[in-house]
Short mmCIF file of C-alpha atoms in Angstrom, two decimals:
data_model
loop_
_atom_site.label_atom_id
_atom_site.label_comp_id
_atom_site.label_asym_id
_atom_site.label_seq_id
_atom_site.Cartn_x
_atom_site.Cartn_y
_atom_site.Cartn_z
CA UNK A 1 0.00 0.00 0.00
CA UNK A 2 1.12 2.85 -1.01
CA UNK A 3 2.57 5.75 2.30
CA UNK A 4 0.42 9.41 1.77
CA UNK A 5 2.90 11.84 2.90
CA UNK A 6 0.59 14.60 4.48
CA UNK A 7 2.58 16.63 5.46
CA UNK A 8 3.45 18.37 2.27
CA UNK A 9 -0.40 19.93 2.51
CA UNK A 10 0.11 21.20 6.26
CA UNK A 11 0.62 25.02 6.01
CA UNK A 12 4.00 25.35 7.70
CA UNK A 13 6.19 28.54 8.75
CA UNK A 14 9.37 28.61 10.62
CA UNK A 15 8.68 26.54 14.04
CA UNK A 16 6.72 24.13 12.95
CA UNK A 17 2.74 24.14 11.61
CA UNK A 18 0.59 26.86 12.01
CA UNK A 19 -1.97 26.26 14.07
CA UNK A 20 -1.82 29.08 16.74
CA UNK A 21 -4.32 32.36 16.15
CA UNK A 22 -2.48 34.94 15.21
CA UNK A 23 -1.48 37.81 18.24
CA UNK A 24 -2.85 41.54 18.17
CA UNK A 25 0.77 42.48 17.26
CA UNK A 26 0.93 40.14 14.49
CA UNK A 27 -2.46 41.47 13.23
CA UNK A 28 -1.24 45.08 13.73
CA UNK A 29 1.89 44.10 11.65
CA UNK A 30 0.01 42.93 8.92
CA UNK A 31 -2.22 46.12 8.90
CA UNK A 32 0.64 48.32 8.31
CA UNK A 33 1.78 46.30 5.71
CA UNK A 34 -1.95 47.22 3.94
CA UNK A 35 -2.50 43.07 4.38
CA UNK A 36 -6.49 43.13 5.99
CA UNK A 37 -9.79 41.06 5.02
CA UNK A 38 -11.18 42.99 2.69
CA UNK A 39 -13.71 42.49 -0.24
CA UNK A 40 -13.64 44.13 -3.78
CA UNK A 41 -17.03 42.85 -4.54
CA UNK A 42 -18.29 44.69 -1.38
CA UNK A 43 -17.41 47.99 -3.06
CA UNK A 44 -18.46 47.13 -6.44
CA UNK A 45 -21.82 45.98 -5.19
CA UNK A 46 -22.89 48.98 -3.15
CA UNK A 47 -21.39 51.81 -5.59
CA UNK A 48 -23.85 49.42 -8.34
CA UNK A 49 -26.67 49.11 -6.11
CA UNK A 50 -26.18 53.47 -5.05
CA UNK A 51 -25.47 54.14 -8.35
CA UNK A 52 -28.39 52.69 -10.20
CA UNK A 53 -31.36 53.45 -7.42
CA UNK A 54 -29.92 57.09 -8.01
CA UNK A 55 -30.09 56.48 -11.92
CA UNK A 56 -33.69 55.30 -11.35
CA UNK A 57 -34.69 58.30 -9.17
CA UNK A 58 -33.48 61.11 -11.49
CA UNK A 59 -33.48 59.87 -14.65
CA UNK A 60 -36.30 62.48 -16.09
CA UNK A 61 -33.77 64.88 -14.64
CA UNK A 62 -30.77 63.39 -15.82
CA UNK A 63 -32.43 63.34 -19.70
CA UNK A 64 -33.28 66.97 -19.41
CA UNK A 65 -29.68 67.72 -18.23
CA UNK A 66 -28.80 65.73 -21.25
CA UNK A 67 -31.17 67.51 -23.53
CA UNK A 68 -30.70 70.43 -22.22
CA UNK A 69 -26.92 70.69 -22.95
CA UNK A 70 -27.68 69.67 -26.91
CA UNK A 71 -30.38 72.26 -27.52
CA UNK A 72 -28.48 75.17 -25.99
CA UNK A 73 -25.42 74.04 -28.24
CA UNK A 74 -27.64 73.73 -31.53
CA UNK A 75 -29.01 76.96 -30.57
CA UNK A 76 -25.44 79.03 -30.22
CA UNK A 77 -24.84 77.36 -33.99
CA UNK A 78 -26.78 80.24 -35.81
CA UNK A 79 -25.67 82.79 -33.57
CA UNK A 80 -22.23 81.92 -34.29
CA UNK A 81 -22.73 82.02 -38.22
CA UNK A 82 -24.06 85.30 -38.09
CA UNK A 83 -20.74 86.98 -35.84
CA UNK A 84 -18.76 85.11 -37.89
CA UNK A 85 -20.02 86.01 -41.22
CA UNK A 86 -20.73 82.62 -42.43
CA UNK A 87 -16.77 81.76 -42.22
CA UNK A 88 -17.03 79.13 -38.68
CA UNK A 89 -13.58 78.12 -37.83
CA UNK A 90 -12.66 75.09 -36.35
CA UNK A 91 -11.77 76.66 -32.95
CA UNK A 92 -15.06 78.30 -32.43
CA UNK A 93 -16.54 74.67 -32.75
CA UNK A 94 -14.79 73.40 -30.37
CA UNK A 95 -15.72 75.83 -28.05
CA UNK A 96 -18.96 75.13 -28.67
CA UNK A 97 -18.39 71.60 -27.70
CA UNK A 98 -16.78 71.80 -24.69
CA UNK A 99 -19.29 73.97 -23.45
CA UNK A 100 -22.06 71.22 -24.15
CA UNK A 101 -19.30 68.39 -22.13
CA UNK A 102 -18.85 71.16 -19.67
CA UNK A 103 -22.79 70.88 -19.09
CA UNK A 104 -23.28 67.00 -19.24
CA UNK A 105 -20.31 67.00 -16.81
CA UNK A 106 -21.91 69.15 -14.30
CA UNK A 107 -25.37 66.56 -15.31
CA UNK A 108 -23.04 63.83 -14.07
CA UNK A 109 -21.50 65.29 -10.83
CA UNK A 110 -23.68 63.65 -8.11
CA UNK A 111 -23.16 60.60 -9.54
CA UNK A 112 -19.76 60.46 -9.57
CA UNK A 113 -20.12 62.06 -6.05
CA UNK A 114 -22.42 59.29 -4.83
CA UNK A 115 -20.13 56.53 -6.11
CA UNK A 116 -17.01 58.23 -4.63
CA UNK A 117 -19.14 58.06 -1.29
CA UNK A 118 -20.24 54.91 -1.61
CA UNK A 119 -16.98 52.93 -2.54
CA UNK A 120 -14.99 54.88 0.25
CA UNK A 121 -17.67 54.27 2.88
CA UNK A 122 -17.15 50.28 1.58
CA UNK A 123 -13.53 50.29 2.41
CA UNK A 124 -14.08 52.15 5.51
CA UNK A 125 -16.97 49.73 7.00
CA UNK A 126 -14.79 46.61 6.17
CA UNK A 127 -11.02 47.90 7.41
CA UNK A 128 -11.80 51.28 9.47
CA UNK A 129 -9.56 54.11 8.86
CA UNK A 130 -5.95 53.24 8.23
CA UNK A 131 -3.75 55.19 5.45
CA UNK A 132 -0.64 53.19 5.05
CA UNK A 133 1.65 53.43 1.70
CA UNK A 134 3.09 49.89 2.10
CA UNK A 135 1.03 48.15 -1.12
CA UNK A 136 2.43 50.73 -3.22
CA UNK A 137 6.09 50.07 -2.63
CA UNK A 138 7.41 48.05 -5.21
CA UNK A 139 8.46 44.85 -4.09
CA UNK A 140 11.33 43.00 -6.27
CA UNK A 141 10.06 39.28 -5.47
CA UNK A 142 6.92 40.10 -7.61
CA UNK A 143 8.94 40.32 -10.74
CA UNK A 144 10.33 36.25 -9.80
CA UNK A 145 8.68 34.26 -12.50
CA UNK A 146 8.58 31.23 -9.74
CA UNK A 147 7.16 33.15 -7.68
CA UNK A 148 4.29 34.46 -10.62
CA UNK A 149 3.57 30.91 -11.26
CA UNK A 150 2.68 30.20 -7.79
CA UNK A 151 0.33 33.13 -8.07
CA UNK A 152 -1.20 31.60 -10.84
CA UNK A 153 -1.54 28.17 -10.03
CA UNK A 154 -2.80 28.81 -5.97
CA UNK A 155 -5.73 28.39 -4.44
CA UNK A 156 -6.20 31.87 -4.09
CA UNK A 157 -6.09 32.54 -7.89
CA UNK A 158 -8.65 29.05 -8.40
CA UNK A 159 -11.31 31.00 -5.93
CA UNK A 160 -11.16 34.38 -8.05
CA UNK A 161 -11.89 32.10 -11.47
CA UNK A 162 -14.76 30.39 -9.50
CA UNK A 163 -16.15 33.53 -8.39
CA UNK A 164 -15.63 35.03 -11.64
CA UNK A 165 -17.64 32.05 -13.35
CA UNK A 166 -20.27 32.79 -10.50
CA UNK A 167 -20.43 35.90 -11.64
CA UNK A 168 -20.73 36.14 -15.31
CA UNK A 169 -23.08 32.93 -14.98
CA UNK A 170 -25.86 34.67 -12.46
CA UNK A 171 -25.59 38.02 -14.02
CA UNK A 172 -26.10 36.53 -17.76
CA UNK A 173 -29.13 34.84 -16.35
CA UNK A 174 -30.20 37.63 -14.51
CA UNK A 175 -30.13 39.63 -17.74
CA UNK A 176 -31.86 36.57 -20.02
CA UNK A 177 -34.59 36.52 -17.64
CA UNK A 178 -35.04 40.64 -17.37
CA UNK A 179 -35.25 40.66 -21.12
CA UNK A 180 -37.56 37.59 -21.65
CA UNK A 181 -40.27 39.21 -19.75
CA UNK A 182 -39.88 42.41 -21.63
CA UNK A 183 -39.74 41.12 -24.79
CA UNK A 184 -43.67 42.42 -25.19
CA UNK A 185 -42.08 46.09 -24.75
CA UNK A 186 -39.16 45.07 -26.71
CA UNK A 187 -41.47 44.87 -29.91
CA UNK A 188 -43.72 47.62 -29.20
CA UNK A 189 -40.17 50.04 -29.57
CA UNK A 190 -40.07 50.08 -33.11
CA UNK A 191 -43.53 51.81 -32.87
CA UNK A 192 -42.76 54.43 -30.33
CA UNK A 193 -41.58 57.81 -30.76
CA UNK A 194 -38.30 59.03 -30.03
CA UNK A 195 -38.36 60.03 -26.26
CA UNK A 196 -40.71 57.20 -25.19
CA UNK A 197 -38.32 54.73 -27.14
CA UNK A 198 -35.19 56.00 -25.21
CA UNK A 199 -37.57 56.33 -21.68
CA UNK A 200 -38.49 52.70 -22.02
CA UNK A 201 -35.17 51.30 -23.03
CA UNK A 202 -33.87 53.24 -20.11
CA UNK A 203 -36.05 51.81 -17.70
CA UNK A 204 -35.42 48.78 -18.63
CA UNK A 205 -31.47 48.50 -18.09
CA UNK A 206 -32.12 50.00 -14.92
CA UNK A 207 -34.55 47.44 -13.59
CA UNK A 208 -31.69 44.78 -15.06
CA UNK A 209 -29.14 46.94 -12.98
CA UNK A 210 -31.00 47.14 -10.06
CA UNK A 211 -31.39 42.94 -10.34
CA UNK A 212 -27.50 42.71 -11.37
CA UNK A 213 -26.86 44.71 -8.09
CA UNK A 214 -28.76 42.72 -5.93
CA UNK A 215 -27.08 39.69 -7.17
CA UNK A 216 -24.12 41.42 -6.46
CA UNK A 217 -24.59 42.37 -2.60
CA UNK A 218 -25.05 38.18 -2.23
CA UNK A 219 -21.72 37.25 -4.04
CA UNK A 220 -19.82 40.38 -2.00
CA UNK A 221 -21.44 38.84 0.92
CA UNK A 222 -20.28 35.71 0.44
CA UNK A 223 -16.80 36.89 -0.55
CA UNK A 224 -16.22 38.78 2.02
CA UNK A 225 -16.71 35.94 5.00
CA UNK A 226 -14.33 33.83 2.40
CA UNK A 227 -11.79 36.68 2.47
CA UNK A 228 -12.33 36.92 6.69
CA UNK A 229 -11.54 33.20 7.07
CA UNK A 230 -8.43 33.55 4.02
CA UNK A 231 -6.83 36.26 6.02
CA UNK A 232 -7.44 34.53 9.57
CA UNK A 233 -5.98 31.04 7.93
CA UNK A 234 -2.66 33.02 6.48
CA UNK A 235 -2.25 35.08 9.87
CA UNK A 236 -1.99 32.36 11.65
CA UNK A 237 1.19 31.29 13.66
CA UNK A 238 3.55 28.63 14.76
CA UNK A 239 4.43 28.27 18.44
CA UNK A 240 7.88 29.78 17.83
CA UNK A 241 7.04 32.54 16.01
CA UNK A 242 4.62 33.40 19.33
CA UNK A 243 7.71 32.77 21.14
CA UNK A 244 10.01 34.99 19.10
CA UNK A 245 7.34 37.94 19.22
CA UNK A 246 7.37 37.62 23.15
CA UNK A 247 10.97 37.71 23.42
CA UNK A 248 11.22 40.53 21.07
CA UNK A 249 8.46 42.86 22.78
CA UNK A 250 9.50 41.39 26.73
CA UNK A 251 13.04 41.10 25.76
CA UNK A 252 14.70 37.53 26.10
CA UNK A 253 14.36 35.99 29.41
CA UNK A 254 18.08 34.63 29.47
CA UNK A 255 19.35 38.09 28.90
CA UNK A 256 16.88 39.89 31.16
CA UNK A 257 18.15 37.06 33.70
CA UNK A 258 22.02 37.98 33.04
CA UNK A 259 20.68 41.72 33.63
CA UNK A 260 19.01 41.17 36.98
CA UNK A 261 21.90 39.10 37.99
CA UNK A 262 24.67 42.14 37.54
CA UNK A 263 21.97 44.36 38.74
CA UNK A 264 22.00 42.39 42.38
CA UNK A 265 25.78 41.64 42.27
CA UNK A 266 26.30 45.41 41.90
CA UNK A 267 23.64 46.35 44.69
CA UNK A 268 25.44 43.46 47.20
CA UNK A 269 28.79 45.45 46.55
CA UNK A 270 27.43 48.15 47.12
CA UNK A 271 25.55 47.13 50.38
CA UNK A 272 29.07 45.17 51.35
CA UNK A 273 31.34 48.78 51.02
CA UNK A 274 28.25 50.29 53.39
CA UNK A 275 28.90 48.01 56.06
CA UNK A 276 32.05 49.84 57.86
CA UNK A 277 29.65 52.37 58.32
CA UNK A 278 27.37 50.40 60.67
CA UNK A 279 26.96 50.71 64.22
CA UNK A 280 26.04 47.24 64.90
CA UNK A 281 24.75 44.47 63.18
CA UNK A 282 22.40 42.30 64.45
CA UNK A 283 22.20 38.40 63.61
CA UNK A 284 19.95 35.32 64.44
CA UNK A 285 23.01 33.99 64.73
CA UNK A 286 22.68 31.53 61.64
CA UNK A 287 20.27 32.42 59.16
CA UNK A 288 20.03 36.21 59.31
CA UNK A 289 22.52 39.26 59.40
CA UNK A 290 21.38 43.16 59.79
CA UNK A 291 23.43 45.94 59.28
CA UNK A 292 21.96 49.49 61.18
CA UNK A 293 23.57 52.62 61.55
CA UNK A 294 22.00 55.38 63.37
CA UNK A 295 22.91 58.76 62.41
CA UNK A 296 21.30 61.70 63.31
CA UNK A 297 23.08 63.89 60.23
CA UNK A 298 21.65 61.07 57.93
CA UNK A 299 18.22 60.19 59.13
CA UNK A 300 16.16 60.85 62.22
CA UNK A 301 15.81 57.59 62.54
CA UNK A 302 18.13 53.98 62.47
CA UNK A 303 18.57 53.20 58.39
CA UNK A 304 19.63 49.55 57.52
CA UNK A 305 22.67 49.75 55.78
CA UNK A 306 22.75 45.55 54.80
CA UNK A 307 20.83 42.96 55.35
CA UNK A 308 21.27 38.73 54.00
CA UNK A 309 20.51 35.61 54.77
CA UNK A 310 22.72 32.57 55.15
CA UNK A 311 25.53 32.48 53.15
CA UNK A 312 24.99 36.50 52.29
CA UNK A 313 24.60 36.37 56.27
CA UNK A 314 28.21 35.05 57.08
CA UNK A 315 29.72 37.19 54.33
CA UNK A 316 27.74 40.40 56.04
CA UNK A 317 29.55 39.51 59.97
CA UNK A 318 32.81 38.35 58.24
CA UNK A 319 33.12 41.95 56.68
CA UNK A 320 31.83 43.33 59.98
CA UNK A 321 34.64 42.04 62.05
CA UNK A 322 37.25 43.11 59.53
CA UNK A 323 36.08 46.57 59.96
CA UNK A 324 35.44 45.99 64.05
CA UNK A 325 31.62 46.56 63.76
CA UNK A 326 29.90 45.28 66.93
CA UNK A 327 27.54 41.89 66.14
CA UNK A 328 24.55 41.28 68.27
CA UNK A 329 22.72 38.98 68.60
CA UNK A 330 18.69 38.84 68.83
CA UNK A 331 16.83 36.38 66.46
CA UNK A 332 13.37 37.86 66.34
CA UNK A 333 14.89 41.70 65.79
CA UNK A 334 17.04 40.24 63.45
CA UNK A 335 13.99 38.32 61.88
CA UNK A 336 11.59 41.48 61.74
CA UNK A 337 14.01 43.83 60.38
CA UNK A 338 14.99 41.31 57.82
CA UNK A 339 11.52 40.87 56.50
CA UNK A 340 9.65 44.05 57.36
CA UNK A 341 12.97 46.76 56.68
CA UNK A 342 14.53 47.45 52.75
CA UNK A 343 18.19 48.31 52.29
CA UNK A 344 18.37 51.87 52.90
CA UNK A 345 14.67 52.38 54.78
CA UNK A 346 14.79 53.35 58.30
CA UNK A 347 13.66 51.40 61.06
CA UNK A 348 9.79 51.62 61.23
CA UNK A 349 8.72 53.04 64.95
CA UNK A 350 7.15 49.86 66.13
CA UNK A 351 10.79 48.75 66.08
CA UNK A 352 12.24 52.42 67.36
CA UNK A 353 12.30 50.22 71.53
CA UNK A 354 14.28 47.53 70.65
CA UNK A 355 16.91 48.45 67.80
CA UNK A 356 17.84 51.51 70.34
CA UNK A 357 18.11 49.03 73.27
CA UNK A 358 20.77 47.17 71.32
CA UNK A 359 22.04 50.67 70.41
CA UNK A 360 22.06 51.44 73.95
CA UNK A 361 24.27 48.37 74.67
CA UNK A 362 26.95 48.80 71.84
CA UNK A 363 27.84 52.34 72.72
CA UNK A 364 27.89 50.94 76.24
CA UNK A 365 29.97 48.28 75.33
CA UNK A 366 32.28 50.62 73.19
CA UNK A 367 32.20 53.64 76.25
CA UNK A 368 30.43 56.30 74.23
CA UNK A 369 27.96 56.52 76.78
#
C-alpha cells in the first residue's frame, strides 16, 4: 500500500505548523503592511446598487440635463454664423463643444459624487480608517517568475476564477430573464416615438441593474466571509514565532536574567562597602545578618545599611569584624528587620524600643555613653 505523505499539505512557517491564532501584534503588523480582510465585490456591489437606485430616481432629470446641454449648443450654432459672417472656424466649434461636455459633466457630478461616497464608505466599514503606503512600494520578489507561477496556479487565484464564473453565470441569467419578460415592450419600440423609445429602453437597463446589483450584494457577501476566514488562515502562527514575538516585545528571558543578575551583584557590593559604616549588626546567629547605623546627620531615625541571609549572612559579619563593627545577637529583631525593613529604609517606629536598646548596649559596650 502505497505511504500518503501529508505533510506536504500542512501550512507550515518557521517553528513548525501553524496552528496558533495569530497575536494583536501580528495582526497590527500585517495592517501596516496594507494586508487586511477585505472584499472588492463589497465595493463594487454597493457603488452598483447606489449608483443605479440614483439612476432610477433622477433619470427624467438626468435626460433633461442631457437635452438640455444639446439644444443650448444647436441653438449658439446660428448665432455663431451670423458673428462670424458665415466663415465658422474650427476653434469656435470646439468651443462650442466643450461647453455642451462642460454641461453634461456638471449633469453627471452627483453621480460620480455618490459613487465616490459609496466605494470609500465600503472600504471604511470593512477595514476602518488606516492610510498606510506599504502596497504601493514596489516589491522586487513580484517580478520572480517562480514566484508568478505560484500566483497563478494557488488556491487563491482558483477562488477568483470560480467567483468570476459565479459571476458572469448569475448576471447573464439575470439579464436573459429581465429581457424575456420584456420582450412584449421590446417589440412595441419600433412603434414608439423618439423620447418614449429611449424612456423605455432606459427603464429597462435599470430594472436589469438594479437585479445585477442585488445579485451582487449576495456574491460580495459571500466573498467577504471567504476573504475573513483567508486572512485569519494566512495570519496564523507557529508556536515559535509566538515565542520569538514575546521575546522581542519582553526582551529575552536569558538576557533579562544575566541583567538582573549584575543588577543584584552590583547592589550586594554596594551594600558590602556600606557596612564599615554600621553601628552594629544584628544576627539570628545563623540564618540572618542586619546591618543598622544610626545617624542623626543622615536620618532621624536607624537606616539599615545591609541585610542577608545565610551564606549572604556570614559574608555580612565576616566583613563586619574586619572593619570591628559590633555583632549582636537577637533572632526575632534580626527576623523582623529582615523581613519588614529594605536596604536603605529606616527602622519603622514599632521597632524604634528595641533596635535603640541594642544601640544602647553597643555604645555601652564601646564607652560612648
Amino acid at each position: 500500500m502505497t505511504e500518503l505523505r501529508l505533510q506536504f499539505f500542512a501550512k507550515e512557517g518557521p517553528g513548525g505548523e501553524k496552528t496558533e491564532k495569530p497575536t494583536a501584534k501580528k495582526l497590527e503588523d500585517a495592517r501596516k503592511e496594507g494586508q487586511v480582510a477585505k472584499s472588492r465585490e463589497i465595493s463594487n456591489a454597493l457603488t452598483m446598487i447606489g449608483l443605479f437606485i440614483l439612476l432610477k430616481v433622477s433619470l427624467s432629470f438626468l435626460g433633461n440635463q442631457f437635452l438640455g446641454s444639446f439644444e443650448d449648443s444647436y441653438n449658439h450654432i446660428p448665432e455663431l454664423i451670423k458673428l462670424t459672417d458665415g466663415k465658422i472656424r474650427s476653434g469656435d466649434f470646439s468651443v462650442l463643444l466643450l461647453h455642451m461636455l462642460f454641461r453634461m459633466l456638471l449633469g453627471m457630478a452627483p453621480f460620480l459624487a455618490v459613487g465616490f461616497v459609496l466605494a470609500f464608505l465600503a472600504d471604511f466599514l470593512q477595514v476602518k480608517w488606516k492610510v498606510t503606503t506599504k502596497p504601493l512600494q514596489p516589491k522586487f520578489s513580484k517580478l520572480n517568475p517562480v514566484n508568478g507561477f505560484k500566483r497563478i496556479f494557488s488556491v487563491n487565484s482558483l477562488m477568483e476564477l470560480l467567483k468570476s464564473v459565479l459571476k458572469i453565470g448569475l448576471i447573464s441569467y439575470v439579464v436573459y430573464t429581465t429581457i424575456k419578460d420584456k420582450l412584449q415592450v421590446i417589440y412595441l419600440l419600433f412603434h414608439m416615438t423618439l423620447w418614449q423609445g429611449i424612456a423605455t429602453a432606459a427603464d429597462i437597463a435599470i430594472s436589469i441593474g438594479l437585479k445585477v446589483s442585488i445579485v451582487y450584494v449576495i456574491i460580495a457577501v459571500l466573498d467577504f466571509a471567504y476573504q475573513k476566514h483567508k486572512f485569519n488562515t494566512d495570519q496564523m502562527m507557529t508556536k515559535q514565532e509566538i515565542k520569538d514575538e514575546y521575546k522581542n516585545a519582553e526582551g529575552d528571558p536569558a538576557v533579562k536574567g544575566k541583567q538582573r543578575q549584575r543588577m543584584q551583584e552590583a547592589s550586594r557590593r554596594r551594600m558590602m562597602q556600606d557596612i564599615p559604616k554600621a553601628d552594629v549588626v544584628i544576627t539570628n546567629p545563623t540564618h540572618f545578618a542586619v546591618a543598622i547605623q544610626y545617624d542623626t546627620k543622615v536620618a532621624a531615625a536607624p537606616v539599615v545599611l545591609a541585610k542577608g541571609e545565610d551564606h549572604l549572612a556570614a559574608k555580612i559579619k565576616e566583613v563586619a569584624r574586619e572593619n570591628k563593627v559590633e555583632i549582636v545577637e537577637n533572632k526575632p529583631l534580626a527576623r523582623m528587620l529582615y523581613y519588614n525593613v529594605d536596604i536603605g529604609q529606616q527602622v519603622p517606629p514599632e521597632l524604634y524600643q528595641a533596635v535603640a536598646e541594642v544601640l544602647a548596649m553597643v555604645y555601652h559596650m564601646q564607652g560612648k555613653i
